[in-house]
Amino acid sequence: MSRSRKTRLAQVFLMASSALAAAPVLAQEVPQASAAADGPDVIIVTAQKRSENLQKVPISIQALGEAKLEQLNVSNFNSYTQQLPSVVAQSGGTPGTNVIYMRGVASGGDGNHSGSLPSVGVYLDEQPVTTVGGNLDVHIYDVARIESLSGPQGTLYGASSEAGTLRIITNKPDTSGFYGRVDAEVNTVHKGGQGGKIEGMINAPLSQNAALRVVGYYQRDAGYIDNVPGTRQFCGTPTRDGEGAINGCIKDGIKVDNAAFVKKDYNDTEIYGGRAALKVDLDDSWTLTPTVMYQDTKSHGSYGTDASVGDLAVQHFFPEYRDDKFWSAGLTIEGKLGNWDLTYAGSYMERKTFSSSDYTDYAEAYDQIYASYGGIANYLYFQDAAGNTIDPRQKVIGTDHFKKLSQELRIASPADQPLRLVAGAFYQRQSNFIHQDYQVANLAPDLSVNGHPGTLWLTQQERIDKDYAAFGELTWDVTSKVSLTGGARLFKYDNSLIGFFGFGRNPGPDGLYMTSPANAVGGSSGVKSCFTDAGDRFYDKATDTFSSSHTFLPGVVAGSPCTNLGVFENGKVKPIHAKGDGVTWRFNATYKPTNTLMMYATVSKGFRPGGQNRRGDFGAYQPDYLINYELGLKTTLGGVLRLNAALYQQDWKHFQFSYLGPNSFTIITNGPNARIRGFDIDAGFNIERLSVNLAAAYTDAKTRQNLCHAIDPTFTCASSSIDAPAGTRLPITPRFKATTTVRYTVPVDTAKVYGQFNLAYQSKASSDIRVDFAKAQGELPDFATVNLSLGADWPTYSLELFVQNLFDERGQLSRFVQCGSCTQRPYFVPITPRTFGLRAGAKF
């Protein structure tokens, strides 16, 4: 069956599911709990910092409860975002590098450690775990629910919730009794290997007032992308004209192959970790809950595939792996001051990543660009210590050491009063020690970064982002049917960078720094612009002058040869700062004509802090702001039909735009304004044996002004070309995304036998906002996936057979290239091929 035909079938089925979910409900004997305020089928959320029925919260929320997470076999980020239509992600090619976007608020390219702060906040219980450079991929097991809050949540959740917030809420320790469970899975991937996982949980009361809950897990994801044999040839022998000048090359001097790294099922991943929570009731009013979590994700190979070398294949020439480990500790104290609720939430997290990646594509691209000058090795200075031309390929060794400390104290008035207040204060400090080492084998020490033989380019920086805030929301029940809410958050941020980036500087004879060759690329940024003991830069680009001193100040950041990213003050090099303050707000009006129907109107504002570029000639980038106008409806009919819908328009002001600029490192600028319109639908139909769920999102996101190739505050592009004309669709987000699940259960003796059908569909999307670059990199085509399962639940154990991606679709989650000029070899990150598996579980 062709992909287009399967896509049409998917669209037809989604429409049919929508009609079924919205059909009139026949009178039947059904559990009334689904309509009750405190029934077992109701999902309780804490989106507004209170425990509330999902259907009573005037926010567009999609919540995946514990039962739904288990039914859909959700264990990681990609598996739950597939079920959240308002959420998409852009992947850097390996687990843990996903950047989350919501409701089309995406300009692309924000995943770099030196890029913008995220526009979507991620929380683990009360703990913010949002990180720069890739989402923390928390393993999902023994999780009460995942809440997806669409639209700006800047009032209660702050700076990194400009477009929305994702919250992972774990199950808490329980003093009612000792119990536990264990679950296991084995699976096999089409054109790949075998994988599986084992997970377990124990809840143990320690006394009448204390309980401990411990979770552990191990998972192996099978590889399915092959590193296939291949060669690359570079210009090793230049050709010359009659006057002896280089005018081309013969590609016979440097030929390499990847025989040492050829491997089938190249991209396997292992994940292991656990968490523990202790709950102590100090008395009837006060509870203390410390938590700790550890997880280690070891990935091998690349999750991006190169279609030019085959289906699910790459041709890479250096070792590729990524080790991503984190640990976190949190403390929540909840209690009463009179009849007011007081909550303190403090947390600390450390995340360390270590990676090696192939950067051969860079040499391939620039060898072609410089072919008429003898190729990259001859046009530049890729030479060994004896002056011989060498293989110009690179590999990148990278480490990040991320730390995050957060503190929040808030108070809430009684929830049963007509006037309700939630207010508090928040502080957060996050830092990242960044190391990126671009290595060329046998590169001459004098052409390398000083003190780092074989290093062509080095990034050695420390980034610190601080946030301070005071917030509050006040709700007034004007009548029994009408409520008004107003909220604001006063914020202040201070973001800084310091360190080194760039190439080396040939010390030359007697310490007089040579100008040719200064390094393997003949000059440019790096040591050349470091600060000297005279208090100035060795070379000042603005004045085109050299310092009188050739003695560099020691590097501020450990491991750097000197410092070129900073400012000189009072005899020292200090960080460059981006500071700001302001107010975000939310106003809401809610009307409840009946107990089962709620309508609301909201206008809200979110923001994302500004920051500093590494390159001084690009300077600072400013905050961007999002204004959201929304109308919503939530209803429950007859105890069997639930329908939630929201219609919105968002105005995104001068959005932050990250891209690979000169020398292929990240530049952030403020782009034009954008307008985003769309709607969300979340519907559920439940009778005794049949349940149908449908969730869908439509997003129409466009620029309102030109995006210019050069910085232009007027956006007329009078002095540069136009990268994206006004009216260009914002990238990454499909115009339409939907998922539907149909589950039928039949009692058989003591078992509940079930069959389940799950369909996910998303339409095509652009891979980049820049029109010509997106065309060269390739479009993200539409795709649909079908998942089936058949199983049975007994009182103490369960068994299930399943197939995911039944039709073996090559759905593309994102596309990327290795460098700004590497569009000769684009990659896409595919969804996992067809997977058959068996799951079994036991409870005790």
GROMACS .gro file of C-alpha atoms in nm, residues 590-812:
model
  223
  590THR     CA    1  -1.516   3.147   3.304
  591TYR     CA    2  -1.885   3.072   3.260
  592LYS     CA    3  -2.042   2.747   3.392
  593PRO     CA    4  -2.408   2.734   3.285
  594THR     CA    5  -2.435   2.374   3.413
  595ASN     CA    6  -2.229   2.135   3.622
  596THR     CA    7  -2.113   1.960   3.307
  597LEU     CA    8  -2.041   2.257   3.080
  598MET     CA    9  -1.774   2.524   3.112
  599MET     CA   10  -1.676   2.800   2.869
  600TYR     CA   11  -1.383   3.036   2.912
  601ALA     CA   12  -1.199   3.324   2.750
  602THR     CA   13  -0.832   3.392   2.822
  603VAL     CA   14  -0.572   3.647   2.723
  604SER     CA   15  -0.220   3.576   2.847
  605LYS     CA   16   0.139   3.681   2.793
  606GLY     CA   17   0.452   3.468   2.797
  607PHE     CA   18   0.816   3.556   2.752
  608ARG     CA   19   1.162   3.410   2.698
  609PRO     CA   20   1.474   3.588   2.830
  610GLY     CA   21   1.735   3.744   2.608
  611GLY     CA   22   2.102   3.653   2.607
  612GLN     CA   23   2.446   3.706   2.460
  613ASN     CA   24   2.600   3.574   2.140
  614ARG     CA   25   2.949   3.433   2.153
  615ARG     CA   26   3.055   3.658   1.867
  616GLY     CA   27   3.083   4.016   1.983
  617ASP     CA   28   2.996   4.151   1.638
  618PHE     CA   29   2.649   3.998   1.675
  619GLY     CA   30   2.597   4.132   2.028
  620ALA     CA   31   2.302   4.053   2.251
  621TYR     CA   32   1.963   3.925   2.149
  622GLN     CA   33   1.649   4.054   2.319
  623PRO     CA   34   1.362   3.873   2.492
  624ASP     CA   35   1.071   3.761   2.281
  625TYR     CA   36   0.707   3.775   2.392
  626LEU     CA   37   0.394   3.580   2.308
  627ILE     CA   38   0.040   3.717   2.349
  628ASN     CA   39  -0.230   3.448   2.346
  629TYR     CA   40  -0.603   3.505   2.289
  630GLU     CA   41  -0.811   3.194   2.354
  631LEU     CA   42  -1.171   3.073   2.372
  632GLY     CA   43  -1.236   2.732   2.521
  633LEU     CA   44  -1.510   2.485   2.605
  634LYS     CA   45  -1.518   2.176   2.828
  635THR     CA   46  -1.817   1.949   2.869
  636THR     CA   47  -1.914   1.605   2.995
  637LEU     CA   48  -2.241   1.459   2.872
  638GLY     CA   49  -2.431   1.166   3.015
  639GLY     CA   50  -2.127   1.039   3.201
  640VAL     CA   51  -1.989   0.887   2.880
  641LEU     CA   52  -1.886   1.172   2.649
  642ARG     CA   53  -1.614   1.426   2.723
  643LEU     CA   54  -1.534   1.707   2.479
  644ASN     CA   55  -1.273   1.979   2.533
  645ALA     CA   56  -1.189   2.234   2.264
  646ALA     CA   57  -0.997   2.561   2.236
  647LEU     CA   58  -0.969   2.821   1.961
  648TYR     CA   59  -0.675   3.063   1.977
  649GLN     CA   60  -0.463   3.329   1.813
  650GLN     CA   61  -0.107   3.404   1.925
  651ASP     CA   62   0.106   3.706   1.838
  652TRP     CA   63   0.477   3.629   1.866
  653LYS     CA   64   0.682   3.946   1.895
  654HIS     CA   65   1.032   3.956   1.737
  655PHE     CA   66   1.094   3.587   1.791
  656GLN     CA   67   1.440   3.461   1.874
  657PHE     CA   68   1.591   3.290   1.572
  658SER     CA   69   1.893   3.058   1.604
  659TYR     CA   70   2.096   2.939   1.307
  660LEU     CA   71   2.444   2.818   1.212
  661GLY     CA   72   2.625   3.134   1.105
  662PRO     CA   73   2.989   3.206   1.012
  663ASN     CA   74   3.223   2.914   1.095
  664SER     CA   75   2.908   2.702   1.153
  665PHE     CA   76   2.847   2.808   1.511
  666THR     CA   77   2.520   2.922   1.659
  667ILE     CA   78   2.405   3.281   1.612
  668ILE     CA   79   2.086   3.411   1.776
  669THR     CA   80   1.905   3.719   1.649
  670ASN     CA   81   1.557   3.863   1.690
  671GLY     CA   82   1.348   3.791   1.385
  672PRO     CA   83   1.021   3.946   1.270
  673ASN     CA   84   0.677   3.910   1.427
  674ALA     CA   85   0.465   3.602   1.366
  675ARG     CA   86   0.096   3.518   1.390
  676ILE     CA   87  -0.029   3.174   1.495
  677ARG     CA   88  -0.391   3.062   1.473
  678GLY     CA   89  -0.535   2.725   1.552
  679PHE     CA   90  -0.755   2.499   1.759
  680ASP     CA   91  -0.716   2.199   1.992
  681ILE     CA   92  -0.969   1.919   2.044
  682ASP     CA   93  -0.962   1.644   2.305
  683ALA     CA   94  -1.263   1.410   2.309
  684GLY     CA   95  -1.343   1.084   2.481
  685PHE     CA   96  -1.634   0.842   2.456
  686ASN     CA   97  -1.666   0.568   2.719
  687ILE     CA   98  -1.924   0.301   2.775
  688GLU     CA   99  -1.888  -0.022   2.969
  689ARG     CA  100  -1.668  -0.205   2.719
  690LEU     CA  101  -1.578   0.050   2.452
  691SER     CA  102  -1.366   0.362   2.481
  692VAL     CA  103  -1.276   0.600   2.199
  693ASN     CA  104  -1.036   0.890   2.244
  694LEU     CA  105  -0.951   1.154   1.987
  695ALA     CA  106  -0.709   1.443   2.020
  696ALA     CA  107  -0.626   1.682   1.736
  697ALA     CA  108  -0.458   2.016   1.676
  698TYR     CA  109  -0.466   2.252   1.379
  699THR     CA  110  -0.191   2.515   1.358
  700ASP     CA  111  -0.155   2.796   1.106
  701ALA     CA  112   0.172   2.975   1.193
  702LYS     CA  113   0.317   3.244   0.964
  703THR     CA  114   0.564   3.531   0.971
  704ARG     CA  115   0.420   3.880   0.943
  705GLN     CA  116   0.740   4.045   0.815
  706ASN     CA  117   1.045   3.946   0.617
  707LEU     CA  118   1.326   3.750   0.778
  708CYS     CA  119   1.641   3.913   0.640
  709HIS     CA  120   1.976   3.745   0.578
  710ALA     CA  121   2.149   4.027   0.765
  711ILE     CA  122   2.025   4.194   1.084
  712ASP     CA  123   1.768   4.455   0.984
  713PRO     CA  124   1.542   4.608   1.254
  714THR     CA  125   1.304   4.733   0.982
  715PHE     CA  126   1.267   4.384   0.825
  716THR     CA  127   1.260   4.543   0.479
  717CYS     CA  128   1.583   4.362   0.383
  718ALA     CA  129   1.691   4.672   0.190
  719SER     CA  130   2.060   4.588   0.241
  720SER     CA  131   2.044   4.208   0.226
  721SER     CA  132   1.860   3.918   0.070
  722ILE     CA  133   1.535   3.780   0.211
  723ASP     CA  134   1.569   3.442   0.383
  724ALA     CA  135   1.194   3.410   0.445
  725PRO     CA  136   0.938   3.654   0.301
  726ALA     CA  137   0.641   3.770   0.505
  727GLY     CA  138   0.379   3.497   0.513
  728THR     CA  139   0.629   3.209   0.536
  729ARG     CA  140   0.507   2.919   0.751
  730LEU     CA  141   0.698   2.866   1.072
  731PRO     CA  142   0.892   2.539   1.064
  732ILE     CA  143   0.877   2.204   1.246
  733THR     CA  144   0.506   2.213   1.340
  734PRO     CA  145   0.265   2.032   1.104
  735ARG     CA  146  -0.051   2.215   1.010
  736PHE     CA  147  -0.257   1.919   1.140
  737LYS     CA  148  -0.171   1.652   1.395
  738ALA     CA  149  -0.409   1.402   1.550
  739THR     CA  150  -0.424   1.076   1.739
  740THR     CA  151  -0.711   0.840   1.812
  741THR     CA  152  -0.735   0.531   2.031
  742VAL     CA  153  -1.011   0.270   2.026
  743ARG     CA  154  -1.014   0.006   2.301
  744TYR     CA  155  -1.266  -0.275   2.352
  745THR     CA  156  -1.268  -0.489   2.665
  746VAL     CA  157  -1.451  -0.819   2.725
  747PRO     CA  158  -1.473  -0.995   3.065
  748VAL     CA  159  -1.361  -1.359   3.043
  749ASP     CA  160  -1.382  -1.538   3.378
  750THR     CA  161  -1.150  -1.336   3.608
  751ALA     CA  162  -0.972  -1.168   3.318
  752LYS     CA  163  -1.043  -0.859   3.113
  753VAL     CA  164  -0.948  -0.934   2.754
  754TYR     CA  165  -0.896  -0.632   2.533
  755GLY     CA  166  -0.801  -0.521   2.187
  756GLN     CA  167  -0.667  -0.174   2.113
  757PHE     CA  168  -0.615   0.032   1.798
  758ASN     CA  169  -0.410   0.351   1.801
  759LEU     CA  170  -0.357   0.581   1.504
  760ALA     CA  171  -0.135   0.890   1.492
  761TYR     CA  172  -0.116   1.124   1.194
  762GLN     CA  173   0.062   1.449   1.117
  763SER     CA  174   0.072   1.655   0.799
  764LYS     CA  175   0.386   1.785   0.631
  765ALA     CA  176   0.601   2.065   0.772
  766SER     CA  177   0.900   2.273   0.672
  767SER     CA  178   1.232   2.173   0.826
  768ASP     CA  179   1.363   2.531   0.848
  769ILE     CA  180   1.222   2.880   0.835
  770ARG     CA  181   1.474   2.993   0.570
  771VAL     CA  182   1.304   2.906   0.243
  772ASP     CA  183   1.608   2.816   0.030
  773PHE     CA  184   1.782   2.633   0.314
  774ALA     CA  185   1.464   2.436   0.389
  775LYS     CA  186   1.442   2.338   0.022
  776ALA     CA  187   1.802   2.214   0.025
  777GLN     CA  188   1.764   2.035   0.358
  778GLY     CA  189   1.432   1.878   0.262
  779GLU     CA  190   1.073   1.889   0.377
  780LEU     CA  191   0.921   1.688   0.662
  781PRO     CA  192   0.655   1.480   0.477
  782ASP     CA  193   0.323   1.378   0.626
  783PHE     CA  194   0.290   1.032   0.778
  784ALA     CA  195   0.055   0.808   0.974
  785THR     CA  196   0.134   0.525   1.213
  786VAL     CA  197  -0.087   0.244   1.339
  787ASN     CA  198  -0.029   0.059   1.666
  788LEU     CA  199  -0.222  -0.254   1.769
  789SER     CA  200  -0.233  -0.454   2.090
  790LEU     CA  201  -0.417  -0.759   2.219
  791GLY     CA  202  -0.399  -0.868   2.579
  792ALA     CA  203  -0.559  -0.963   2.905
  793ASP     CA  204  -0.552  -0.829   3.260
  794TRP     CA  205  -0.601  -1.059   3.558
  795PRO     CA  206  -0.621  -0.938   3.920
  796THR     CA  207  -0.249  -1.001   3.977
  797TYR     CA  208  -0.086  -1.028   3.636
  798SER     CA  209  -0.119  -0.920   3.272
  799LEU     CA  210  -0.005  -1.029   2.926
  800GLU     CA  211  -0.003  -0.838   2.597
  801LEU     CA  212   0.105  -0.884   2.236
  802PHE     CA  213   0.159  -0.563   2.039
  803VAL     CA  214   0.281  -0.422   1.712
  804GLN     CA  215   0.388  -0.061   1.671
  805ASN     CA  216   0.413   0.115   1.335
  806LEU     CA  217   0.221  -0.167   1.171
  807PHE     CA  218   0.279  -0.049   0.813
  808ASP     CA  219   0.649   0.027   0.872
  809GLU     CA  220   0.621   0.397   0.790
  810ARG     CA  221   0.935   0.610   0.755
  811GLY     CA  222   0.785   0.903   0.938
  812GLN     CA  223   1.034   1.186   0.974
   0.00000   0.00000   0.00000
